[in-house]
Tab-separated table of C-alpha atoms in Angstrom:
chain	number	residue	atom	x	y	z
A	1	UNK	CA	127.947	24.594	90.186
A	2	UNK	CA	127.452	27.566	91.570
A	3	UNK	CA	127.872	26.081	95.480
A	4	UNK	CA	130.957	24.635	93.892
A	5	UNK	CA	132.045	28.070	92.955
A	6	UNK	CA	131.786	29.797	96.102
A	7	UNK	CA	133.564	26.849	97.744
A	8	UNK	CA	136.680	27.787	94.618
A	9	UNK	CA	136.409	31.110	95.007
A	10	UNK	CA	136.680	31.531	99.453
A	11	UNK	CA	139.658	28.903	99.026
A	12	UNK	CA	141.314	31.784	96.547
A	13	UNK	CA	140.461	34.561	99.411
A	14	UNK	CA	141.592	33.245	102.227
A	15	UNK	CA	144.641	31.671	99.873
A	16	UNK	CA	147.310	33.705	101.542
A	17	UNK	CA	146.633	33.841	105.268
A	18	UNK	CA	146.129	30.166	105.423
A	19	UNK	CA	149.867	29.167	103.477
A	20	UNK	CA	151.369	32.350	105.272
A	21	UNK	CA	153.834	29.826	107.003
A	22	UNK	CA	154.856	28.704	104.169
A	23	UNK	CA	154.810	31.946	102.593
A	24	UNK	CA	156.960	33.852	104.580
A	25	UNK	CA	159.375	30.662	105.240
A	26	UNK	CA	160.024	31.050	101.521
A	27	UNK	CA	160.414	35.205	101.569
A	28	UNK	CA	162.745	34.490	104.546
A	29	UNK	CA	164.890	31.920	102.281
A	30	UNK	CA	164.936	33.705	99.268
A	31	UNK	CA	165.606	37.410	100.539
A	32	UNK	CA	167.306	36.587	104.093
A	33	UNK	CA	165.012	39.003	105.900
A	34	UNK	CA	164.788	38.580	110.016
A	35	UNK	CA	161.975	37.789	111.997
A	36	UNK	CA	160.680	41.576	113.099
A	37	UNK	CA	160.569	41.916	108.455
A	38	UNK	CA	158.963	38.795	108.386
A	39	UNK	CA	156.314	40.120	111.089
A	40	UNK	CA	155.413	43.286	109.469
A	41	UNK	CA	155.055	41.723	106.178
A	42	UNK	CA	152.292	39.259	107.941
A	43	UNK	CA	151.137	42.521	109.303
A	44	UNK	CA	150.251	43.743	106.048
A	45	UNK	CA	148.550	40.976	104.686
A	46	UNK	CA	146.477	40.589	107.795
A	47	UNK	CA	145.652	44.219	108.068
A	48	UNK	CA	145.238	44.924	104.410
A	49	UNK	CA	142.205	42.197	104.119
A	50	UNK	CA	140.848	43.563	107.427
A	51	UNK	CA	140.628	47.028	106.566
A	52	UNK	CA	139.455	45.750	103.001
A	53	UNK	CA	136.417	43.598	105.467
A	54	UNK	CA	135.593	46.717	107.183
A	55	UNK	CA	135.307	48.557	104.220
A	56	UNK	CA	132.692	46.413	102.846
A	57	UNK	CA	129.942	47.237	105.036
A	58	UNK	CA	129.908	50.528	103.162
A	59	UNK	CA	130.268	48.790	99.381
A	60	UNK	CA	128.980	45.550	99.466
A	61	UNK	CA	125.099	46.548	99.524
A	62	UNK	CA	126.119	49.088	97.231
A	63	UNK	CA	128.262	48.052	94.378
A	64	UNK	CA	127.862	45.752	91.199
A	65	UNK	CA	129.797	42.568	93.458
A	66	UNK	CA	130.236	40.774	90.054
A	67	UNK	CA	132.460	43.496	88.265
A	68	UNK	CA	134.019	43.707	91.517
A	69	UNK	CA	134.928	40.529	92.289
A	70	UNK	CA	136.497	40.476	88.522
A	71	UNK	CA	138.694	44.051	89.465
A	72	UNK	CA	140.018	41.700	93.277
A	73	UNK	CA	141.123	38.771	90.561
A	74	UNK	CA	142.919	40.755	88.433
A	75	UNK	CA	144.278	42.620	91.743
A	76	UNK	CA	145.571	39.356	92.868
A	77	UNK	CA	146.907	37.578	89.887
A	78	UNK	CA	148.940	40.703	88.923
A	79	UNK	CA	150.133	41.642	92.893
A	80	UNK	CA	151.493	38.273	92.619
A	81	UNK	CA	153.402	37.994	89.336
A	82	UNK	CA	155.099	41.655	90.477
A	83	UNK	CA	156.151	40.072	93.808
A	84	UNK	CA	159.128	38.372	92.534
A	85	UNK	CA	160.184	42.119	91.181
A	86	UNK	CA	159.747	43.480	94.465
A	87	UNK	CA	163.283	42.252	96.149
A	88	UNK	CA	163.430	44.953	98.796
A	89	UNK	CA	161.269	45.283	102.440
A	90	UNK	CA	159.620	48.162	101.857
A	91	UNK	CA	158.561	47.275	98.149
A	92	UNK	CA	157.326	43.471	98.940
A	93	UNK	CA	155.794	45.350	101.558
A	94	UNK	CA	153.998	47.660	99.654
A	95	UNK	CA	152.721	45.136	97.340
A	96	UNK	CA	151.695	42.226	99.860
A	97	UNK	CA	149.598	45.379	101.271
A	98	UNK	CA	147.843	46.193	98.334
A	99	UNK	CA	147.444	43.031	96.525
A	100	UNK	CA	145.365	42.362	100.190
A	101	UNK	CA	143.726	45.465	100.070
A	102	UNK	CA	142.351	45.671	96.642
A	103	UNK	CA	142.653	41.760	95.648
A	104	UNK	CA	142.263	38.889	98.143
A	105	UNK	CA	140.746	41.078	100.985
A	106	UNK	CA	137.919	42.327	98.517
A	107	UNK	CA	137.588	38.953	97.219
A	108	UNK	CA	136.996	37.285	100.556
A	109	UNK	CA	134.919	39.541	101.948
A	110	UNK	CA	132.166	39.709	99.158
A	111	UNK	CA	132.218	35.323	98.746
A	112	UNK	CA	131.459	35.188	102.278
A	113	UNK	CA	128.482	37.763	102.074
A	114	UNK	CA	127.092	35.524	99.224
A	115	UNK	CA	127.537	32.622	100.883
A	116	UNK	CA	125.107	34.191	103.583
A	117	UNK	CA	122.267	34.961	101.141
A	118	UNK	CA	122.531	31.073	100.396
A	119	UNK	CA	120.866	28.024	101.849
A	120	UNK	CA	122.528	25.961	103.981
A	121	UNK	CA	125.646	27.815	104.634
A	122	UNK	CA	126.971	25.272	106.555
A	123	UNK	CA	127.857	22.731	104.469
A	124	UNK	CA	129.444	25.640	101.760
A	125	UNK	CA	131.413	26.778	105.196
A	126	UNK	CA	132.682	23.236	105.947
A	127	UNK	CA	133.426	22.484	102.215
A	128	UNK	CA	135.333	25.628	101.779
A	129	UNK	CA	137.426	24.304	105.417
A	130	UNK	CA	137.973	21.244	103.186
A	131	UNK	CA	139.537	22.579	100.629
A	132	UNK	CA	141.293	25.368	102.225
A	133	UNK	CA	143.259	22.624	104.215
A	134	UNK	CA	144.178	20.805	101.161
A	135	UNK	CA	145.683	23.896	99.856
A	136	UNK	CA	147.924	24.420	102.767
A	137	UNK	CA	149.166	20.643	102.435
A	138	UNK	CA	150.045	21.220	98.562
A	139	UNK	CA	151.899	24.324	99.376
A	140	UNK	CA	154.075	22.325	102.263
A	141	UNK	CA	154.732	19.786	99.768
A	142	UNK	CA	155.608	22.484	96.740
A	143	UNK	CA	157.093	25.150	98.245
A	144	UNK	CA	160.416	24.062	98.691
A	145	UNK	CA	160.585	22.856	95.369
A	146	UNK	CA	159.423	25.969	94.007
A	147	UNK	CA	162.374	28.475	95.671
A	148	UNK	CA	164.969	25.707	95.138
A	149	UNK	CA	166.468	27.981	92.540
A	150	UNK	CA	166.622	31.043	94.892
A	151	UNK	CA	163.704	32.670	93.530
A	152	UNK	CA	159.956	33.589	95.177
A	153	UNK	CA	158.899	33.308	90.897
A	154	UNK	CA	157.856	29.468	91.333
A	155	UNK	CA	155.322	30.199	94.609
A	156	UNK	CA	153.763	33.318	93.026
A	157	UNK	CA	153.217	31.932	89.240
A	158	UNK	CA	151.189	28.768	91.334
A	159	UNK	CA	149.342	31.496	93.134
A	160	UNK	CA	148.856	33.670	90.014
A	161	UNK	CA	147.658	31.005	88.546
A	162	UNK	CA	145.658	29.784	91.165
A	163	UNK	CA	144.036	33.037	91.517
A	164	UNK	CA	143.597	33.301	87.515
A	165	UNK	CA	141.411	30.166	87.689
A	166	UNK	CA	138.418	32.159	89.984
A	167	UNK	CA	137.817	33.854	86.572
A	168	UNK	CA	136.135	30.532	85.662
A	169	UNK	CA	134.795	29.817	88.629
A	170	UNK	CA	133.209	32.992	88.620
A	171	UNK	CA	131.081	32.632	85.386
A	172	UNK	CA	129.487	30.499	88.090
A	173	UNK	CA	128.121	32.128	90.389
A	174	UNK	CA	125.237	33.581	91.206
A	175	UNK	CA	124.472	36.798	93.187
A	176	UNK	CA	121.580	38.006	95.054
A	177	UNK	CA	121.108	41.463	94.508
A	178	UNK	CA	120.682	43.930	97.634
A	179	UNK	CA	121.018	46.856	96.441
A	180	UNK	CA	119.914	49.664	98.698
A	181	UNK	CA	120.134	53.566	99.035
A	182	UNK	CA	122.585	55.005	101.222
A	183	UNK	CA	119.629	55.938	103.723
A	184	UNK	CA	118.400	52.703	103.882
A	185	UNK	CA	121.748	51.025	104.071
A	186	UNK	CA	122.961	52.520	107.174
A	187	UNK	CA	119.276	51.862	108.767
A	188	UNK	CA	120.033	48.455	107.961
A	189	UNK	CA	123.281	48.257	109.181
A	190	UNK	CA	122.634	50.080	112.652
A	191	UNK	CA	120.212	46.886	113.048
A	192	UNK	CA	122.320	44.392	112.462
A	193	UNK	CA	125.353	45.357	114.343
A	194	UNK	CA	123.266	46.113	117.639
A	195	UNK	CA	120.574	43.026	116.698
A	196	UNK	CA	121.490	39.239	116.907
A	197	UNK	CA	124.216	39.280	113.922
A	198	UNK	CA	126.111	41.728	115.680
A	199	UNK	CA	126.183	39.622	118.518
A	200	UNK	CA	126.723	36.497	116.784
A	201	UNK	CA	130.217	38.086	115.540
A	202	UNK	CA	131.383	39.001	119.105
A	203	UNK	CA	131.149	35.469	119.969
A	204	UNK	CA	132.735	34.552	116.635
A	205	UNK	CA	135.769	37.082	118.446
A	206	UNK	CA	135.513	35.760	121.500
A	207	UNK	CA	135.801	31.616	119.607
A	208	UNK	CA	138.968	33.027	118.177
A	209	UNK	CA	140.609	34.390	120.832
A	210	UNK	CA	140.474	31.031	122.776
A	211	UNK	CA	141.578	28.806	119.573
A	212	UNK	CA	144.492	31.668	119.010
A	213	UNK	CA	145.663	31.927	122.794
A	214	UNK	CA	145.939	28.498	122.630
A	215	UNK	CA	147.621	28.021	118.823
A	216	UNK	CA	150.299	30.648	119.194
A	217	UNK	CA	151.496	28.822	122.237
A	218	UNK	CA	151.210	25.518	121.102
A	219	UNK	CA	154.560	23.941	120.765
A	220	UNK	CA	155.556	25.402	123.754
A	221	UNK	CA	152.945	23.697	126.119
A	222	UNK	CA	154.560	20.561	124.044
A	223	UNK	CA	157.599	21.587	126.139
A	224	UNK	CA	155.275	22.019	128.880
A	225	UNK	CA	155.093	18.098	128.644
A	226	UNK	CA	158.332	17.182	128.423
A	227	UNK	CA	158.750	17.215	124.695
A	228	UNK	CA	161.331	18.179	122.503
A	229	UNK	CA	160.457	20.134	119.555
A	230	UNK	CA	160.737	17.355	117.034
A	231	UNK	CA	157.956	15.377	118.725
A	232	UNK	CA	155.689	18.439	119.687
A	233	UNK	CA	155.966	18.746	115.913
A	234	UNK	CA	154.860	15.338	114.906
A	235	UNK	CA	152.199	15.598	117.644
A	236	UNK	CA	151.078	18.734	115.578
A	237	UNK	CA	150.961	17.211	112.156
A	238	UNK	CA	148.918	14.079	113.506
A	239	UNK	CA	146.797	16.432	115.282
A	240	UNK	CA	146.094	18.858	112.023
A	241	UNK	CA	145.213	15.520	110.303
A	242	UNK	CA	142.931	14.589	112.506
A	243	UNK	CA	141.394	17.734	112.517
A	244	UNK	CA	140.208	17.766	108.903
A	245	UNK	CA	137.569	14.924	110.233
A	246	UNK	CA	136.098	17.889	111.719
A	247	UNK	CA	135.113	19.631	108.418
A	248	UNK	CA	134.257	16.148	106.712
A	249	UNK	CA	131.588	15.891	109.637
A	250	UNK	CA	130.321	19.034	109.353
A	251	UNK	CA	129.780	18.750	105.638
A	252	UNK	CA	128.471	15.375	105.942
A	253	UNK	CA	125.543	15.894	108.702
A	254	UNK	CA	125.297	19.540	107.715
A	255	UNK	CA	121.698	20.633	109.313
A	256	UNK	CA	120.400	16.872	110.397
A	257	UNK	CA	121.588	17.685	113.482
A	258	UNK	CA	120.482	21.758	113.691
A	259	UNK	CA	122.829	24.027	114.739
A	260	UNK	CA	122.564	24.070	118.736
A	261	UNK	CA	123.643	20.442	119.375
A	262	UNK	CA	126.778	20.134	117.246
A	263	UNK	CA	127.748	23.793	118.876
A	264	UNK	CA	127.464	22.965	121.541
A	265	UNK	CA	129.030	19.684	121.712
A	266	UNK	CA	132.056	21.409	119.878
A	267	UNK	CA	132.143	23.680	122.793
A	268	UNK	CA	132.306	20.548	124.874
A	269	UNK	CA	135.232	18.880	123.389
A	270	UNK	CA	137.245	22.567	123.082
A	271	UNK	CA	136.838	22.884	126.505
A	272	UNK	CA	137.982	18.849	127.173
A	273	UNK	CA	140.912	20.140	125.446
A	274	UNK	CA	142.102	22.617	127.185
A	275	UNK	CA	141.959	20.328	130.200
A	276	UNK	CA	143.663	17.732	128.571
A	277	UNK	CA	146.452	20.543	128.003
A	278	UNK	CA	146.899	21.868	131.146
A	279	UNK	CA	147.626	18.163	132.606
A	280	UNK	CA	149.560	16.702	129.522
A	281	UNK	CA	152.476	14.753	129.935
A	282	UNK	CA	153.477	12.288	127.362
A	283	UNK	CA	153.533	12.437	123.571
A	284	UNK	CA	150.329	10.806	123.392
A	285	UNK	CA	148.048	12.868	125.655
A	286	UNK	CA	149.239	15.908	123.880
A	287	UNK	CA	148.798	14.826	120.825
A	288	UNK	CA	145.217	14.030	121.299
A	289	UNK	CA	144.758	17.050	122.911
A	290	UNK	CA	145.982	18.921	119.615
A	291	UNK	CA	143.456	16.457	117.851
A	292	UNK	CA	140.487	17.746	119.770
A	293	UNK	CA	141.686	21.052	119.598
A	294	UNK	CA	141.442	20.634	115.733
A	295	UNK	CA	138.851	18.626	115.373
A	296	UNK	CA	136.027	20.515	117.289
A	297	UNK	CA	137.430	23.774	116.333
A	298	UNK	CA	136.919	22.719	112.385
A	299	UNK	CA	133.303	21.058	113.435
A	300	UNK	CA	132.570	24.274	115.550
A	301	UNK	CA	133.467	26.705	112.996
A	302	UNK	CA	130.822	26.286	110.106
A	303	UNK	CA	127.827	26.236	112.248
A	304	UNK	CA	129.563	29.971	114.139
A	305	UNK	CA	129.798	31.323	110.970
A	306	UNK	CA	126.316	29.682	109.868
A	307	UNK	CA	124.300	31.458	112.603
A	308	UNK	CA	125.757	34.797	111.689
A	309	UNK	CA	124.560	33.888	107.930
A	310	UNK	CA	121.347	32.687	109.667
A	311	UNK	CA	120.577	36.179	111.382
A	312	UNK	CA	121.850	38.065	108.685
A	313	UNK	CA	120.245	36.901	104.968
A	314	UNK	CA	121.540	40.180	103.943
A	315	UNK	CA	125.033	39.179	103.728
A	316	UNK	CA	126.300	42.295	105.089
A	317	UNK	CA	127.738	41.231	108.384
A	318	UNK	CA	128.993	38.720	107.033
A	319	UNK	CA	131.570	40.669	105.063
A	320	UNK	CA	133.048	41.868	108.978
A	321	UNK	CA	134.045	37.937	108.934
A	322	UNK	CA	137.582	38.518	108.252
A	323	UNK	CA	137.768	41.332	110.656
A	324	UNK	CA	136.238	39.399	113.445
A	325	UNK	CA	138.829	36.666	112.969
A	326	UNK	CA	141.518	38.915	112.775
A	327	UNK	CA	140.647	40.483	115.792
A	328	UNK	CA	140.142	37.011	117.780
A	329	UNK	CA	143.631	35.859	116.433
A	330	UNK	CA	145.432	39.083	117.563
A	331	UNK	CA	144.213	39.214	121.130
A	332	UNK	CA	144.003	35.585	121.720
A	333	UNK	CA	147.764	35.854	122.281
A	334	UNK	CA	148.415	38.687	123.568
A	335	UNK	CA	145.799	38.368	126.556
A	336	UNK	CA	147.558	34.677	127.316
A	337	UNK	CA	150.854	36.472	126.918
A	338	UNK	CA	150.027	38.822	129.757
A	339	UNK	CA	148.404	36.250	132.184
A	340	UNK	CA	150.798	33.729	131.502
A	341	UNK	CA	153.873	33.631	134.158
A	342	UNK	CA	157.421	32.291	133.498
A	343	UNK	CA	157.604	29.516	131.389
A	344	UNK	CA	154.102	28.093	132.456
A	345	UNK	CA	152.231	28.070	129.077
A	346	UNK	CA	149.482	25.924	130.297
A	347	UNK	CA	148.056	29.678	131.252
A	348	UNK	CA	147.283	29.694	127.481
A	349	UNK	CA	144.945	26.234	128.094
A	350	UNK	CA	143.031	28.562	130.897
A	351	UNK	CA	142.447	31.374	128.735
A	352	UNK	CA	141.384	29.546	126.148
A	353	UNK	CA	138.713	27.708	127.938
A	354	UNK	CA	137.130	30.852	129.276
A	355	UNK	CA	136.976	32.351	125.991
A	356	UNK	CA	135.167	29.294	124.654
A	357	UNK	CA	132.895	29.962	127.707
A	358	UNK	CA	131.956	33.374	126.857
A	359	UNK	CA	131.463	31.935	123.424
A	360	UNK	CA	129.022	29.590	124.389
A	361	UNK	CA	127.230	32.042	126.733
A	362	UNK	CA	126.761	34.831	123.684
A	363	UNK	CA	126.233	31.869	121.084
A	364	UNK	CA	123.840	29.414	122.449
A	365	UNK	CA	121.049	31.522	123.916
A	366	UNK	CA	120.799	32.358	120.465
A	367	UNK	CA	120.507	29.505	119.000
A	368	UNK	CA	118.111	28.094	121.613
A	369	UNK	CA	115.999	31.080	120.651
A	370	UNK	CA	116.232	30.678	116.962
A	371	UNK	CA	115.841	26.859	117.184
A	372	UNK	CA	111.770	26.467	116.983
A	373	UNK	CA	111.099	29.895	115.083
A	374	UNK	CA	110.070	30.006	111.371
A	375	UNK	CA	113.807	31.392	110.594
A	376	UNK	CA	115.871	28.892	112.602
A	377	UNK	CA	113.922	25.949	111.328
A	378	UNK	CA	115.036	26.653	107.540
């Protein structure tokens, strides 16, 4: 139950970012806002749960997690029942912010520093992937339902609700306690951000920066291979759908394997991938590159964040999680953006598979180290 918990309760965190397509399709239907209000809204749900993950290196060792997690539920379920009342920019702005900031952000950062103080991280990791996809397939199915009246009230009473229901999940859930002094906190810290978990989240950055180069750029290397928009997006959907496999995998072999052979044959098949998108050029071969993409990014993922939980039993680090990610997604892009020339996306394919590189060059020596010690063996 309490496995089953966490899983709940890091769907409910990462809630937001992962139906944000959705989210702000229905903000732009409803309230007729353009694309640069639409980006700065984003902006402030990203950047409100990463300055809420890089404020939990100070609180999480530090702070009763239980009554806080309680205060980030009732942050969330009432920032969404006021969004409906907030019908101009610079309000719905204001609220996205804080109901990030003090809710969802908080709420996200502390599940995935318990989930690092428990055994077998992986399978919780590719669980939580699990449902976290399903959620994003019930909102593209609702959503257009729910603001067929003109109103944002359907979307945020689901979420409300949806966020209402970690209360029980909570009762569930059970907390190592860390607590430290503020002296022997920041000792602790200082060691893990220059030691091996500190490391292990730079190449959780540098894994994100080659999926994002890659993702924001996606339908356009579908132009790349001569299709229209229409089938680059069926090519996407049957790709996403074959990507869930990825997280079934993962949850079924969870540590049969260890952790340095499925990593590294993710790595593998990312980098297949990218090949497979710089020299696509019918519907089928980019579509199956979009499946690899998907799959062996969901089958990578839980064993990344599973070595950071394995170097770090503290939990701490992994708090950063969200910040890592956000960081990966944000420069992914904009690095491609600047390398790529003309209308020649497949630059984004090349980017991507050196990032994965320098991801497997900080990651596996790690894991080859940590694979016949006492620690890496649990």
């Amino acid at each position: 139950m309490s496995a089953a918990a966490v899983v709940w309760l890091s769907m409910l965190g990462a809630l937001v970012v992962n139906i944000q397509p959705m989210f702000l399709g229905a903000i732009s239907e409803v309230y007729g806002f353009d694309a640069a209000q639409l980006g700065f809204i984003s902006g402030a749900e990203l950047g409100g749960g990463c300055i809420a993950s890089l404020l939990a290196l100070y609180w999480f060792p530090r702070l009763n997690l239980s009554k806080l997690i309680s205060v980030a539920l009732v942050v969330s379920v009432v920032g969404n029942l006021v969004t409906p009342m907030a019908t101009t920019y610079t309000s719905l702005l204001i609220v996205r912010f804080c109901t990030a900031l003090f809710g969802t952000g908080v709420l996200y950062a502390i599940i995935l520093g318990v989930i690092g103080q428990m055994q077998n991280p992986e399978k919780l990791f590719a669980s939580a992937i699990i449902l976290q996809v399903v959620s994003v397939a019930v909102f593209m199915l609702l959503t257009p339902e729910l603001i067929s009246e003109g109103s944002m009230t359907g979307v945020t009473l689901l979420m409300a609700a949806l966020m209402a229901s970690g209360f029980y999940a909570k009762n569930y859930l059970v907390i190592v306690s860390h607590r430290a002094s503020d002296h022997a906190a920041s000792k602790s810290l200082g060691l893990l951000l220059w030691g091996l978990p500190g490391l292990a989240l730079l190449g959780l950055v540098a894994f994100d920066v080659g999926i994002s180069s890659i993702w924001a750029f996606v339908e356009r290397l579908g132009g790349e291979a001569g299709l229209s928009m229409d089938d680059s997006g069926l090519a996407l959907a049957a790709g996403s759908g074959i990507g869930v496999l990825g997280a079934f995998f993962a949850a079924y072999l969870g540590m049969r394997w260890g952790r340095l052979k499925p990593f590294t044959a993710s790595i593998l098949g990312l980098l297949i991938a990218c090949l497979m998108f710089m020299e696509a050029s019918t519907w089928f071969s980019y579509m199956l590159a979009v499946g690899l993409l998907n799959l062996f990014w969901n089958f990578a993922l839980p064993y990344l964040l599973g070595s950071i939980a394995l170097f770090d039993k503290t939990g701490r680090l992994m708090v950063l999680i969200p910040a890592a990610q956000s960081a990966g997604f944000a420069i992914g892009p904009m690095v491609a953006g600047l390398f790529i020339v003309g209308a020649d996306y497949r630059v984004s394919a090349l980017v991507a598979f050196v990032a994965f590189v320098c991801c497997a060059a900080i990651v596996l020596p790690m894991l080859l180290k940590m694979k016949n010690s006492p620690v890496g063996q649990k």
